[in-house]
Amino acid sequence: GWGDLGAFGEPSKETPNLDQMASEGMLFLDFYTANPLCSPSRAALLTGRLPVRNGFYTTNAHARNAYTPQDIVGGIPDSELLLPELLKKAGYINKIIGKWHLGHRPQFHPLKHGFDEWFGSPNCHFGPFDNRALPNIPVYRDWEMIGRYYEDFKIDLKTGEANLTQIYLQEALDFISKQQASQQPFFLYWAIDATHAPVYASKQFLGTSQRGLYGDAVREIDDSVGKILKHLQKLGISENTFVFFTSDNGAALISAPKQGGNNGPFLCGKQTTFEGGMREPAIAWWPGHIPAGGVSHQLGSVMDLFTTGLSLAGLQPPGDRQIDGIDLLPAILQGKLIDRPIFYYRGNEMMAVRVGLYKAHYWTWSNSWEEYSKGINFCPGQNVSGVTTHTQEEHTNLPLLFHLGRDPGEKYPLSFTSEEYQRAMERISVIVQQHKATMVPGVPQLNVCDKAVMNWSPPGCEKLGKCLKPPKSDPQKCFWPH
């Protein structure tokens, strides 16, 4: 979450390496993900396109958040061009370490979409499962699985101990060393997931944080980032390596206080299109190029990493499709401010838009009364009357408008009759009309679920004796409660 780092004001100051990264580079205070959930935002990062364009959404019910559980049939379409596919044209070697989450069936494998190497898993580390009703999630090295979570890669749910972050760190260091030795340009996507519930940390970090197990996990990620940056410096390639740190969604408050993070002054968290769900910590680091100690108010998005990555490699974004990301280099290197809106989507609905310091909500919804009554709460302790609604409330005719400079917590909507409201909405309305007029949604990938497509027999399972028998295929409409 935005408030999990010392550089962003977290009071226990337990992220010295990320804080140093910020002091040596540039802090982005107004940086957003493209969706308040993990898989759609990862699809957006790698394609430079909103999830509603690249297919990472559902039409099963209005404005439903959808991710990619084991039984999802869809995944990243072949028609999408991913950042690593394009970087290959400039001779880059590409590796993903950690969570992929863009579909687990063979056609969606990351090595079929531009990556040369993979160490990690296709889904989250949920489990342990019984391998009868649900298979345990596989861990891959490149094309084949090398084991499963909870079986070969232990996660102790009682203590929270797992050495996965250390394994992911070593993979990163080895990959960087190998590319440096062969003078090979590289792209590394280091997608660790220790702060995703069930939260885990290695033994040497357990019990070291004032913030409990979640803080232990944050400390280990911080330590790992520090080791990666020091490794680049030791190898003498830090001035040729652009590094960006951010998150895929706001901290989950449903698992708070024990396993939930901190979204600073912002409203709600993961799953919602309030600021706490979509505004992310973000740091750019490139010694010798980015002026140290910079702070940017550029409105940024994970989709910009696609366009910026291509720009760094001397490539143009594809011209045959709508790209939502912009090149951030003028903002990073010259301190320029590029005028651009931020669109907040939930599923198939544009919920809100930010233009300058104003944010207009066209729909509000945190989660349903039915879910809320079961104790599922994405905004604990943060009820704002008429804003954090438990029914989907439409505000298309009179959007709820906030000034995020004066009111970052979205608590005080501007008066509909004020001159300020009228002026801001005149500008925002034109931008929204243009956006909606040119929006061509992709084919939704997250509509159909089938237990037969789960991780029963991933490639490589025969060698390990870990193939499981899938049930008969029975495609169903996925049910998305949020």
Tab-separated table of C-alpha atoms in Angstrom:
chain	number	residue	atom	x	y	z
A	1	GLY	CA	0.000	0.000	0.000
A	2	TRP	CA	0.907	3.661	-0.481
A	3	GLY	CA	1.402	4.029	3.271
A	4	ASP	CA	3.625	0.948	3.767
A	5	LEU	CA	6.931	2.696	3.020
A	6	GLY	CA	8.892	5.046	5.278
A	7	ALA	CA	9.428	7.366	2.312
A	8	PHE	CA	5.643	7.767	2.100
A	9	GLY	CA	5.292	8.431	5.833
A	10	GLU	CA	4.943	4.984	7.482
A	11	PRO	CA	5.863	5.791	11.106
A	12	SER	CA	7.876	2.672	12.012
A	13	LYS	CA	10.397	3.443	9.195
A	14	GLU	CA	11.096	-0.227	8.459
A	15	THR	CA	11.900	0.140	4.745
A	16	PRO	CA	15.414	1.688	4.765
A	17	ASN	CA	16.378	0.294	1.344
A	18	LEU	CA	13.269	1.508	-0.475
A	19	ASP	CA	13.586	4.829	1.360
A	20	GLN	CA	17.198	5.081	0.136
A	21	MET	CA	16.054	4.122	-3.373
A	22	ALA	CA	13.646	7.073	-3.185
A	23	SER	CA	16.328	9.460	-1.892
A	24	GLU	CA	18.652	8.412	-4.752
A	25	GLY	CA	15.877	8.485	-7.351
A	26	MET	CA	12.396	9.893	-7.810
A	27	LEU	CA	9.273	9.410	-5.724
A	28	PHE	CA	5.909	9.416	-7.547
A	29	LEU	CA	3.144	10.581	-5.228
A	30	ASP	CA	0.314	10.288	-7.770
A	31	PHE	CA	0.928	6.879	-9.341
A	32	TYR	CA	-1.917	4.443	-10.078
A	33	THR	CA	-2.582	0.871	-10.946
A	34	ALA	CA	-5.038	0.121	-13.758
A	35	ASN	CA	-7.402	-1.965	-11.634
A	36	PRO	CA	-7.909	-2.573	-7.907
A	37	LEU	CA	-7.026	-6.291	-8.307
A	38	CYS	CA	-3.870	-8.206	-9.158
A	39	SER	CA	-4.351	-10.014	-12.479
A	40	PRO	CA	-6.067	-7.214	-14.472
A	41	SER	CA	-3.451	-4.711	-13.310
A	42	ARG	CA	-0.591	-7.075	-14.290
A	43	ALA	CA	-2.183	-7.529	-17.735
A	44	ALA	CA	-2.342	-3.722	-18.011
A	45	LEU	CA	1.309	-3.288	-16.985
A	46	LEU	CA	2.557	-5.749	-19.629
A	47	THR	CA	0.285	-4.525	-22.481
A	48	GLY	CA	0.100	-0.781	-21.731
A	49	ARG	CA	-3.683	-1.102	-22.088
A	50	LEU	CA	-6.664	-0.861	-19.767
A	51	PRO	CA	-7.988	-4.280	-18.667
A	52	VAL	CA	-11.289	-3.531	-20.411
A	53	ARG	CA	-9.310	-3.380	-23.665
A	54	ASN	CA	-7.017	-6.388	-23.126
A	55	GLY	CA	-9.821	-8.707	-21.967
A	56	PHE	CA	-9.015	-8.895	-18.241
A	57	TYR	CA	-12.534	-8.191	-17.042
A	58	THR	CA	-15.921	-9.872	-16.762
A	59	THR	CA	-19.360	-9.070	-18.142
A	60	ASN	CA	-21.086	-11.600	-15.869
A	61	ALA	CA	-22.402	-8.857	-13.624
A	62	HIS	CA	-22.054	-5.090	-13.660
A	63	ALA	CA	-18.830	-3.564	-12.295
A	64	ARG	CA	-17.565	-6.844	-10.838
A	65	ASN	CA	-13.913	-7.216	-9.983
A	66	ALA	CA	-12.536	-10.438	-11.430
A	67	TYR	CA	-9.132	-12.074	-11.174
A	68	THR	CA	-7.716	-15.392	-12.453
A	69	PRO	CA	-8.343	-18.259	-10.022
A	70	GLN	CA	-7.413	-21.823	-10.937
A	71	ASP	CA	-10.679	-22.629	-12.643
A	72	ILE	CA	-10.697	-19.619	-14.986
A	73	VAL	CA	-10.758	-20.646	-18.641
A	74	GLY	CA	-9.388	-17.384	-20.075
A	75	GLY	CA	-6.057	-15.611	-20.020
A	76	ILE	CA	-3.943	-13.161	-21.974
A	77	PRO	CA	-5.102	-13.283	-25.627
A	78	ASP	CA	-2.598	-14.017	-28.414
A	79	SER	CA	-3.674	-10.770	-30.070
A	80	GLU	CA	-2.154	-8.733	-27.198
A	81	LEU	CA	1.453	-7.584	-27.573
A	82	LEU	CA	3.360	-7.771	-24.295
A	83	LEU	CA	6.353	-5.640	-23.337
A	84	PRO	CA	8.838	-8.579	-23.434
A	85	GLU	CA	7.668	-9.602	-26.937
A	86	LEU	CA	8.461	-6.108	-28.198
A	87	LEU	CA	11.747	-5.785	-26.273
A	88	LYS	CA	12.986	-8.955	-28.023
A	89	LYS	CA	13.175	-6.857	-31.211
A	90	ALA	CA	15.894	-4.778	-29.541
A	91	GLY	CA	17.780	-7.912	-28.432
A	92	TYR	CA	16.576	-8.067	-24.831
A	93	ILE	CA	16.522	-11.273	-22.742
A	94	ASN	CA	13.384	-11.264	-20.559
A	95	LYS	CA	12.678	-13.028	-17.277
A	96	ILE	CA	9.672	-13.147	-14.967
A	97	ILE	CA	10.230	-14.155	-11.352
A	98	GLY	CA	7.181	-14.780	-9.168
A	99	LYS	CA	3.487	-14.473	-9.924
A	100	TRP	CA	2.321	-14.429	-13.562
A	101	HIS	CA	-1.477	-14.443	-13.061
A	102	LEU	CA	-2.394	-13.925	-16.735
A	103	GLY	CA	-3.821	-17.419	-17.234
A	104	HIS	CA	-2.394	-20.836	-16.341
A	105	ARG	CA	-3.401	-22.962	-19.323
A	106	PRO	CA	-0.617	-23.884	-21.809
A	107	GLN	CA	-1.494	-21.208	-24.408
A	108	PHE	CA	-1.106	-18.488	-21.767
A	109	HIS	CA	2.355	-19.571	-20.578
A	110	PRO	CA	4.676	-16.535	-20.171
A	111	LEU	CA	7.319	-18.108	-22.432
A	112	LYS	CA	4.722	-18.008	-25.223
A	113	HIS	CA	4.303	-14.269	-24.657
A	114	GLY	CA	7.833	-12.925	-24.888
A	115	PHE	CA	9.573	-14.109	-21.729
A	116	ASP	CA	12.695	-16.268	-22.168
A	117	GLU	CA	12.787	-17.500	-18.577
A	118	TRP	CA	10.319	-17.983	-15.736
A	119	PHE	CA	10.673	-18.997	-12.135
A	120	GLY	CA	7.426	-18.741	-10.206
A	121	SER	CA	3.779	-19.674	-10.290
A	122	PRO	CA	0.757	-18.986	-12.492
A	123	ASN	CA	-1.560	-18.193	-9.556
A	124	CYS	CA	-1.453	-16.930	-5.985
A	125	HIS	CA	-0.014	-19.114	-3.220
A	126	PHE	CA	-3.420	-20.134	-1.858
A	127	GLY	CA	-3.677	-23.530	-0.179
A	128	PRO	CA	-2.897	-26.078	1.027
A	129	PHE	CA	-5.406	-28.016	-1.056
A	130	ASP	CA	-6.181	-31.745	-0.952
A	131	ASN	CA	-5.319	-32.428	-4.643
A	132	ARG	CA	-8.769	-33.985	-5.017
A	133	ALA	CA	-11.260	-31.108	-4.994
A	134	LEU	CA	-8.487	-28.581	-5.735
A	135	PRO	CA	-4.878	-29.138	-6.824
A	136	ASN	CA	-2.029	-27.309	-5.119
A	137	ILE	CA	-0.568	-24.489	-7.230
A	138	PRO	CA	2.481	-25.468	-9.314
A	139	VAL	CA	5.825	-23.646	-9.313
A	140	TYR	CA	7.527	-23.485	-12.713
A	141	ARG	CA	11.058	-23.238	-13.952
A	142	ASP	CA	10.673	-22.126	-17.559
A	143	TRP	CA	8.391	-24.542	-19.463
A	144	GLU	CA	7.806	-27.125	-16.727
A	145	MET	CA	6.624	-27.329	-13.142
A	146	ILE	CA	9.260	-28.278	-10.565
A	147	GLY	CA	6.910	-28.758	-7.626
A	148	ARG	CA	3.824	-27.429	-5.893
A	149	TYR	CA	3.221	-24.937	-3.094
A	150	TYR	CA	2.821	-26.509	0.365
A	151	GLU	CA	4.336	-29.773	-0.918
A	152	ASP	CA	7.757	-28.920	-2.389
A	153	PHE	CA	7.693	-25.199	-1.551
A	154	LYS	CA	6.664	-24.952	2.080
A	155	ILE	CA	4.520	-22.181	3.505
A	156	ASP	CA	3.745	-22.604	7.208
A	157	LEU	CA	0.356	-20.990	7.757
A	158	LYS	CA	0.746	-21.153	11.569
A	159	THR	CA	4.041	-19.282	11.776
A	160	GLY	CA	3.964	-17.541	8.381
A	161	GLU	CA	7.379	-18.960	7.522
A	162	ALA	CA	8.347	-19.503	3.868
A	163	ASN	CA	11.661	-18.924	2.111
A	164	LEU	CA	10.089	-18.010	-1.244
A	165	THR	CA	11.244	-14.384	-1.245
A	166	GLN	CA	14.835	-15.567	-0.677
A	167	ILE	CA	14.510	-18.001	-3.603
A	168	TYR	CA	13.058	-15.219	-5.792
A	169	LEU	CA	15.886	-12.882	-4.714
A	170	GLN	CA	18.592	-15.410	-5.637
A	171	GLU	CA	16.929	-16.002	-9.013
A	172	ALA	CA	17.064	-12.253	-9.668
A	173	LEU	CA	20.715	-11.883	-8.665
A	174	ASP	CA	21.759	-14.896	-10.778
A	175	PHE	CA	19.838	-13.657	-13.829
A	176	ILE	CA	21.370	-10.179	-13.605
A	177	SER	CA	24.893	-11.636	-13.208
A	178	LYS	CA	24.424	-13.910	-16.214
A	179	GLN	CA	23.212	-11.106	-18.495
A	180	GLN	CA	25.969	-8.748	-17.343
A	181	ALA	CA	28.611	-11.430	-18.023
A	182	SER	CA	27.350	-11.898	-21.594
A	183	GLN	CA	26.827	-8.120	-22.123
A	184	GLN	CA	23.178	-8.827	-22.842
A	185	PRO	CA	20.457	-6.170	-22.401
A	186	PHE	CA	17.747	-7.562	-20.123
A	187	PHE	CA	14.265	-6.984	-18.763
A	188	LEU	CA	13.493	-8.460	-15.340
A	189	TYR	CA	9.921	-8.496	-14.001
A	190	TRP	CA	10.318	-9.306	-10.298
A	191	ALA	CA	6.767	-10.087	-9.171
A	192	ILE	CA	7.017	-11.223	-5.557
A	193	ASP	CA	3.833	-11.835	-3.558
A	194	ALA	CA	4.844	-12.174	0.123
A	195	THR	CA	2.492	-9.390	1.259
A	196	HIS	CA	-0.531	-11.063	-0.366
A	197	ALA	CA	-2.533	-13.023	2.218
A	198	PRO	CA	-1.618	-15.620	3.390
A	199	VAL	CA	1.359	-13.412	4.233
A	200	TYR	CA	4.777	-15.072	4.614
A	201	ALA	CA	8.409	-14.224	5.433
A	202	SER	CA	11.694	-16.100	5.831
A	203	LYS	CA	12.849	-17.267	9.259
A	204	GLN	CA	15.417	-14.473	9.708
A	205	PHE	CA	12.683	-11.829	9.229
A	206	LEU	CA	9.928	-13.412	11.343
A	207	GLY	CA	9.170	-11.364	14.458
A	208	THR	CA	11.487	-8.484	13.470
A	209	SER	CA	8.831	-5.877	12.640
A	210	GLN	CA	6.717	-3.678	14.890
A	211	ARG	CA	3.898	-4.379	12.443
A	212	GLY	CA	3.611	-8.147	12.915
A	213	LEU	CA	3.860	-10.723	10.134
A	214	TYR	CA	2.815	-8.288	7.394
A	215	GLY	CA	5.626	-5.956	8.486
A	216	ASP	CA	8.067	-8.893	8.471
A	217	ALA	CA	7.140	-9.557	4.827
A	218	VAL	CA	7.549	-5.862	3.925
A	219	ARG	CA	10.974	-5.814	5.629
A	220	GLU	CA	12.108	-8.847	3.634
A	221	ILE	CA	10.949	-7.314	0.337
A	222	ASP	CA	12.721	-4.084	1.293
A	223	ASP	CA	15.918	-5.977	2.118
A	224	SER	CA	15.697	-7.869	-1.202
A	225	VAL	CA	15.252	-4.691	-3.262
A	226	GLY	CA	18.304	-3.247	-1.497
A	227	LYS	CA	20.341	-6.351	-2.422
A	228	ILE	CA	19.243	-6.155	-6.083
A	229	LEU	CA	20.241	-2.465	-6.335
A	230	LYS	CA	23.587	-3.117	-4.592
A	231	HIS	CA	24.189	-6.023	-7.004
A	232	LEU	CA	23.671	-3.727	-10.006
A	233	GLN	CA	26.154	-1.274	-8.486
A	234	LYS	CA	28.714	-3.987	-7.694
A	235	LEU	CA	28.532	-5.251	-11.291
A	236	GLY	CA	29.032	-1.689	-12.550
A	237	ILE	CA	25.755	-1.587	-14.502
A	238	SER	CA	23.565	0.586	-12.265
A	239	GLU	CA	23.984	3.608	-14.565
A	240	ASN	CA	22.747	1.498	-17.493
A	241	THR	CA	19.787	-0.005	-15.629
A	242	PHE	CA	16.406	1.633	-15.094
A	243	VAL	CA	14.580	0.245	-12.028
A	244	PHE	CA	10.979	0.950	-11.068
A	245	PHE	CA	9.259	-0.186	-7.874
A	246	THR	CA	5.471	-0.201	-7.488
A	247	SER	CA	2.493	-2.386	-6.522
A	248	ASP	CA	-0.337	-4.073	-8.406
A	249	ASN	CA	-3.159	-2.721	-6.211
A	250	GLY	CA	-3.754	-0.915	-2.951
A	251	ALA	CA	-3.172	-2.788	0.294
A	252	ALA	CA	-5.896	-5.301	1.157
A	253	LEU	CA	-7.826	-4.111	4.191
A	254	ILE	CA	-10.062	-7.189	4.286
A	255	SER	CA	-7.145	-9.005	5.947
A	256	ALA	CA	-6.368	-6.093	8.305
A	257	PRO	CA	-5.175	-5.521	10.923
A	258	LYS	CA	-2.990	-8.652	11.109
A	259	GLN	CA	-2.318	-9.309	7.417
A	260	GLY	CA	-3.394	-6.037	5.869
A	261	GLY	CA	-1.243	-3.135	4.751
A	262	ASN	CA	-1.534	0.622	4.945
A	263	ASN	CA	-2.940	2.967	2.303
A	264	GLY	CA	-1.860	6.148	4.075
A	265	PRO	CA	-4.477	8.922	4.070
A	266	PHE	CA	-6.517	7.319	1.279
A	267	LEU	CA	-10.017	5.863	1.372
A	268	CYS	CA	-10.583	2.079	1.468
A	269	GLY	CA	-8.272	-0.459	-0.153
A	270	LYS	CA	-7.851	-3.269	-2.671
A	271	GLN	CA	-11.052	-4.195	-4.585
A	272	THR	CA	-12.322	-0.587	-4.616
A	273	THR	CA	-11.827	2.333	-7.013
A	274	PHE	CA	-11.326	4.763	-4.140
A	275	GLU	CA	-7.788	6.131	-3.807
A	276	GLY	CA	-6.765	3.430	-1.313
A	277	GLY	CA	-7.540	0.746	-3.879
A	278	MET	CA	-5.636	2.193	-6.807
A	279	ARG	CA	-3.000	4.755	-5.742
A	280	GLU	CA	0.367	3.010	-5.373
A	281	PRO	CA	3.789	3.651	-3.907
A	282	ALA	CA	6.153	4.235	-6.841
A	283	ILE	CA	9.892	4.909	-7.084
A	284	ALA	CA	12.069	5.336	-10.195
A	285	TRP	CA	15.835	4.729	-9.826
A	286	TRP	CA	18.538	5.238	-12.437
A	287	PRO	CA	21.802	6.614	-11.003
A	288	GLY	CA	23.522	9.206	-13.153
A	289	HIS	CA	20.287	9.954	-15.051
A	290	ILE	CA	17.482	10.602	-12.543
A	291	PRO	CA	18.308	13.560	-10.262
A	292	ALA	CA	18.510	12.279	-6.665
A	293	GLY	CA	15.752	13.170	-4.226
A	294	GLY	CA	13.196	14.044	-6.873
A	295	VAL	CA	9.479	14.120	-6.080
A	296	SER	CA	7.002	14.064	-8.955
A	297	HIS	CA	3.320	14.953	-9.022
A	298	GLN	CA	2.992	13.509	-12.520
A	299	LEU	CA	-0.185	11.425	-12.803
A	300	GLY	CA	1.340	8.038	-13.582
A	301	SER	CA	0.026	4.531	-14.233
A	302	VAL	CA	1.460	1.015	-14.353
A	303	MET	CA	0.532	1.118	-18.066
A	304	ASP	CA	3.181	3.827	-18.503
A	305	LEU	CA	5.881	1.264	-17.670
A	306	PHE	CA	5.062	-0.441	-20.985
A	307	THR	CA	5.542	2.739	-23.029
A	308	THR	CA	8.476	3.972	-20.943
A	309	GLY	CA	10.193	0.572	-21.218
A	310	LEU	CA	9.886	0.658	-25.006
A	311	SER	CA	11.193	4.237	-25.079
A	312	LEU	CA	14.266	3.236	-23.027
A	313	ALA	CA	14.965	0.455	-25.549
A	314	GLY	CA	14.606	2.872	-28.480
A	315	LEU	CA	11.318	1.326	-29.625
A	316	GLN	CA	7.941	2.819	-30.561
A	317	PRO	CA	4.684	1.465	-29.102
A	318	PRO	CA	2.577	-0.520	-31.604
A	319	GLY	CA	0.492	1.794	-33.799
A	320	ASP	CA	-2.304	-0.663	-34.597
A	321	ARG	CA	-4.065	-0.478	-31.201
A	322	GLN	CA	-5.017	1.961	-28.477
A	323	ILE	CA	-2.177	2.264	-25.947
A	324	ASP	CA	-3.181	3.856	-22.630
A	325	GLY	CA	0.319	4.217	-21.191
A	326	ILE	CA	2.441	7.319	-21.785
A	327	ASP	CA	6.232	7.714	-21.859
A	328	LEU	CA	7.229	8.959	-18.401
A	329	LEU	CA	10.839	9.816	-19.312
A	330	PRO	CA	10.181	13.576	-19.760
A	331	ALA	CA	8.614	13.612	-16.270
A	332	ILE	CA	11.426	11.513	-14.769
A	333	LEU	CA	14.459	13.079	-16.455
A	334	GLN	CA	13.340	16.682	-16.986
A	335	GLY	CA	10.665	17.139	-14.313
A	336	LYS	CA	7.984	17.889	-16.904
A	337	LEU	CA	4.294	17.469	-16.078
A	338	ILE	CA	2.270	15.777	-18.807
A	339	ASP	CA	-1.453	16.493	-18.730
A	340	ARG	CA	-3.392	13.225	-18.825
A	341	PRO	CA	-6.446	11.696	-17.145
A	342	ILE	CA	-6.540	8.562	-14.962
A	343	PHE	CA	-9.517	6.223	-15.463
A	344	TYR	CA	-10.662	3.994	-12.602
A	345	TYR	CA	-12.378	0.824	-13.822
A	346	ARG	CA	-14.105	-1.985	-12.029
A	347	GLY	CA	-14.857	-4.811	-14.441
A	348	ASN	CA	-16.767	-3.407	-17.413
A	349	GLU	CA	-17.579	-0.034	-15.816
A	350	MET	CA	-15.653	3.218	-15.667
A	351	MET	CA	-16.266	4.120	-12.030
A	352	ALA	CA	-14.300	7.353	-11.786
A	353	VAL	CA	-11.829	9.641	-13.536
A	354	ARG	CA	-9.088	11.924	-12.246
A	355	VAL	CA	-8.180	15.096	-14.133
A	356	GLY	CA	-5.592	17.311	-12.440
A	357	LEU	CA	-6.465	17.439	-8.750
A	358	TYR	CA	-10.146	16.625	-9.303
A	359	LYS	CA	-11.651	13.148	-9.141
A	360	ALA	CA	-15.210	12.546	-10.338
A	361	HIS	CA	-17.066	9.372	-9.316
A	362	TYR	CA	-19.638	8.219	-11.880
A	363	TRP	CA	-20.421	5.118	-9.805
A	364	THR	CA	-19.711	4.312	-6.162
A	365	TRP	CA	-19.619	0.843	-4.623
A	366	SER	CA	-17.407	-0.805	-2.047
A	367	ASN	CA	-19.114	-4.212	-1.790
A	368	SER	CA	-22.605	-5.675	-1.478
A	369	TRP	CA	-24.646	-5.676	1.739
A	370	GLU	CA	-24.687	-9.475	1.505
A	371	GLU	CA	-20.872	-9.667	1.519
A	372	TYR	CA	-20.572	-6.876	4.073
A	373	SER	CA	-22.928	-8.728	6.431
A	374	LYS	CA	-20.549	-11.734	6.291
A	375	GLY	CA	-17.777	-9.508	7.657
A	376	ILE	CA	-16.144	-8.785	4.292
A	377	ASN	CA	-15.174	-5.133	4.520
A	378	PHE	CA	-12.840	-3.300	2.130
A	379	CYS	CA	-13.122	-0.016	4.066
A	380	PRO	CA	-12.890	-0.953	7.771
A	381	GLY	CA	-13.356	2.081	9.998
A	382	GLN	CA	-13.774	4.330	6.971
A	383	ASN	CA	-17.483	4.620	6.293
A	384	VAL	CA	-18.159	7.873	4.425
A	385	SER	CA	-21.888	8.412	4.092
A	386	GLY	CA	-23.042	8.474	0.450
A	387	VAL	CA	-19.528	7.576	-0.776
A	388	THR	CA	-18.613	4.078	0.483
A	389	THR	CA	-21.913	2.582	-0.678
A	390	HIS	CA	-22.984	-1.072	-0.360
A	391	THR	CA	-25.309	-0.863	-3.328
A	392	GLN	CA	-24.061	0.249	-6.724
A	393	GLU	CA	-24.915	3.931	-6.857
A	394	GLU	CA	-24.959	5.727	-10.192
A	395	HIS	CA	-23.878	9.379	-10.289
A	396	THR	CA	-23.702	9.793	-14.064
A	397	ASN	CA	-25.887	12.902	-14.141
A	398	LEU	CA	-24.283	14.547	-11.113
A	399	PRO	CA	-20.912	12.925	-10.429
A	400	LEU	CA	-19.485	13.062	-6.908
A	401	LEU	CA	-16.494	15.378	-7.172
A	402	PHE	CA	-13.495	15.583	-4.834
A	403	HIS	CA	-10.467	17.871	-4.782
A	404	LEU	CA	-7.685	15.394	-3.963
A	405	GLY	CA	-5.236	18.126	-2.996
A	406	ARG	CA	-7.418	19.405	-0.165
A	407	ASP	CA	-9.203	16.115	0.507
A	408	PRO	CA	-7.036	13.081	-0.348
A	409	GLY	CA	-9.305	10.862	1.772
A	410	GLU	CA	-12.393	11.528	-0.421
A	411	LYS	CA	-14.525	12.544	2.555
A	412	TYR	CA	-15.959	15.886	1.408
A	413	PRO	CA	-17.672	15.944	-2.005
A	414	LEU	CA	-17.830	19.407	-3.557
A	415	SER	CA	-21.212	21.093	-3.588
A	416	PHE	CA	-23.053	20.508	-6.893
A	417	THR	CA	-24.077	24.180	-6.944
A	418	SER	CA	-20.589	25.624	-6.456
A	419	GLU	CA	-18.799	27.415	-9.249
A	420	GLU	CA	-15.759	25.181	-8.643
A	421	TYR	CA	-17.871	22.066	-9.282
A	422	GLN	CA	-19.316	23.485	-12.503
A	423	ARG	CA	-15.906	24.550	-13.843
A	424	ALA	CA	-14.200	21.230	-13.065
A	425	MET	CA	-17.042	19.103	-14.450
A	426	GLU	CA	-17.110	21.047	-17.730
A	427	ARG	CA	-13.524	19.979	-18.357
A	428	ILE	CA	-13.924	16.401	-17.062
A	429	SER	CA	-17.147	15.733	-19.036
A	430	VAL	CA	-15.427	16.369	-22.380
A	431	ILE	CA	-12.603	13.932	-21.486
A	432	VAL	CA	-15.061	11.236	-20.367
A	433	GLN	CA	-17.220	11.620	-23.491
A	434	GLN	CA	-14.155	11.254	-25.743
A	435	HIS	CA	-12.963	8.213	-23.774
A	436	LYS	CA	-16.327	6.446	-23.926
A	437	ALA	CA	-16.854	7.277	-27.608
A	438	THR	CA	-13.579	5.584	-28.578
A	439	MET	CA	-13.724	2.654	-26.137
A	440	VAL	CA	-13.734	-0.737	-27.883
A	441	PRO	CA	-13.758	-3.429	-25.173
A	442	GLY	CA	-11.738	-6.604	-25.729
A	443	VAL	CA	-13.302	-10.072	-25.547
A	444	PRO	CA	-13.840	-10.690	-21.786
A	445	GLN	CA	-11.487	-13.437	-20.580
A	446	LEU	CA	-12.821	-13.802	-17.042
A	447	ASN	CA	-16.380	-14.989	-17.687
A	448	VAL	CA	-16.051	-18.790	-17.852
A	449	CYS	CA	-14.845	-21.183	-15.136
A	450	ASP	CA	-14.280	-24.937	-15.406
A	451	LYS	CA	-12.790	-27.194	-12.713
A	452	ALA	CA	-11.286	-29.384	-15.457
A	453	VAL	CA	-8.804	-26.640	-16.469
A	454	MET	CA	-7.253	-26.273	-12.993
A	455	ASN	CA	-3.585	-27.093	-12.329
A	456	TRP	CA	-4.114	-30.877	-12.329
A	457	SER	CA	-1.399	-31.937	-14.768
A	458	PRO	CA	0.878	-29.036	-15.690
A	459	PRO	CA	3.787	-29.759	-18.073
A	460	GLY	CA	6.573	-31.555	-16.234
A	461	CYS	CA	4.239	-33.313	-13.784
A	462	GLU	CA	5.075	-36.767	-15.268
A	463	LYS	CA	8.778	-36.494	-14.365
A	464	LEU	CA	7.854	-35.618	-10.791
A	465	GLY	CA	5.021	-38.137	-10.443
A	466	LYS	CA	2.731	-35.213	-9.619
A	467	CYS	CA	0.072	-35.495	-12.340
A	468	LEU	CA	-3.491	-35.489	-11.020
A	469	LYS	CA	-6.624	-36.678	-12.796
A	470	PRO	CA	-8.880	-33.785	-13.839
A	471	PRO	CA	-12.668	-34.044	-13.469
A	472	LYS	CA	-14.936	-34.016	-16.520
A	473	SER	CA	-15.161	-30.646	-18.245
A	474	ASP	CA	-18.173	-28.652	-17.067
A	475	PRO	CA	-17.875	-24.969	-18.088
A	476	GLN	CA	-19.865	-22.599	-15.865
A	477	LYS	CA	-20.383	-18.883	-15.687
A	478	CYS	CA	-17.878	-17.563	-13.082
A	479	PHE	CA	-19.535	-16.003	-10.053
A	480	TRP	CA	-17.984	-12.738	-8.885
A	481	PRO	CA	-19.439	-11.461	-5.584
A	482	HIS	CA	-17.349	-8.228	-5.497
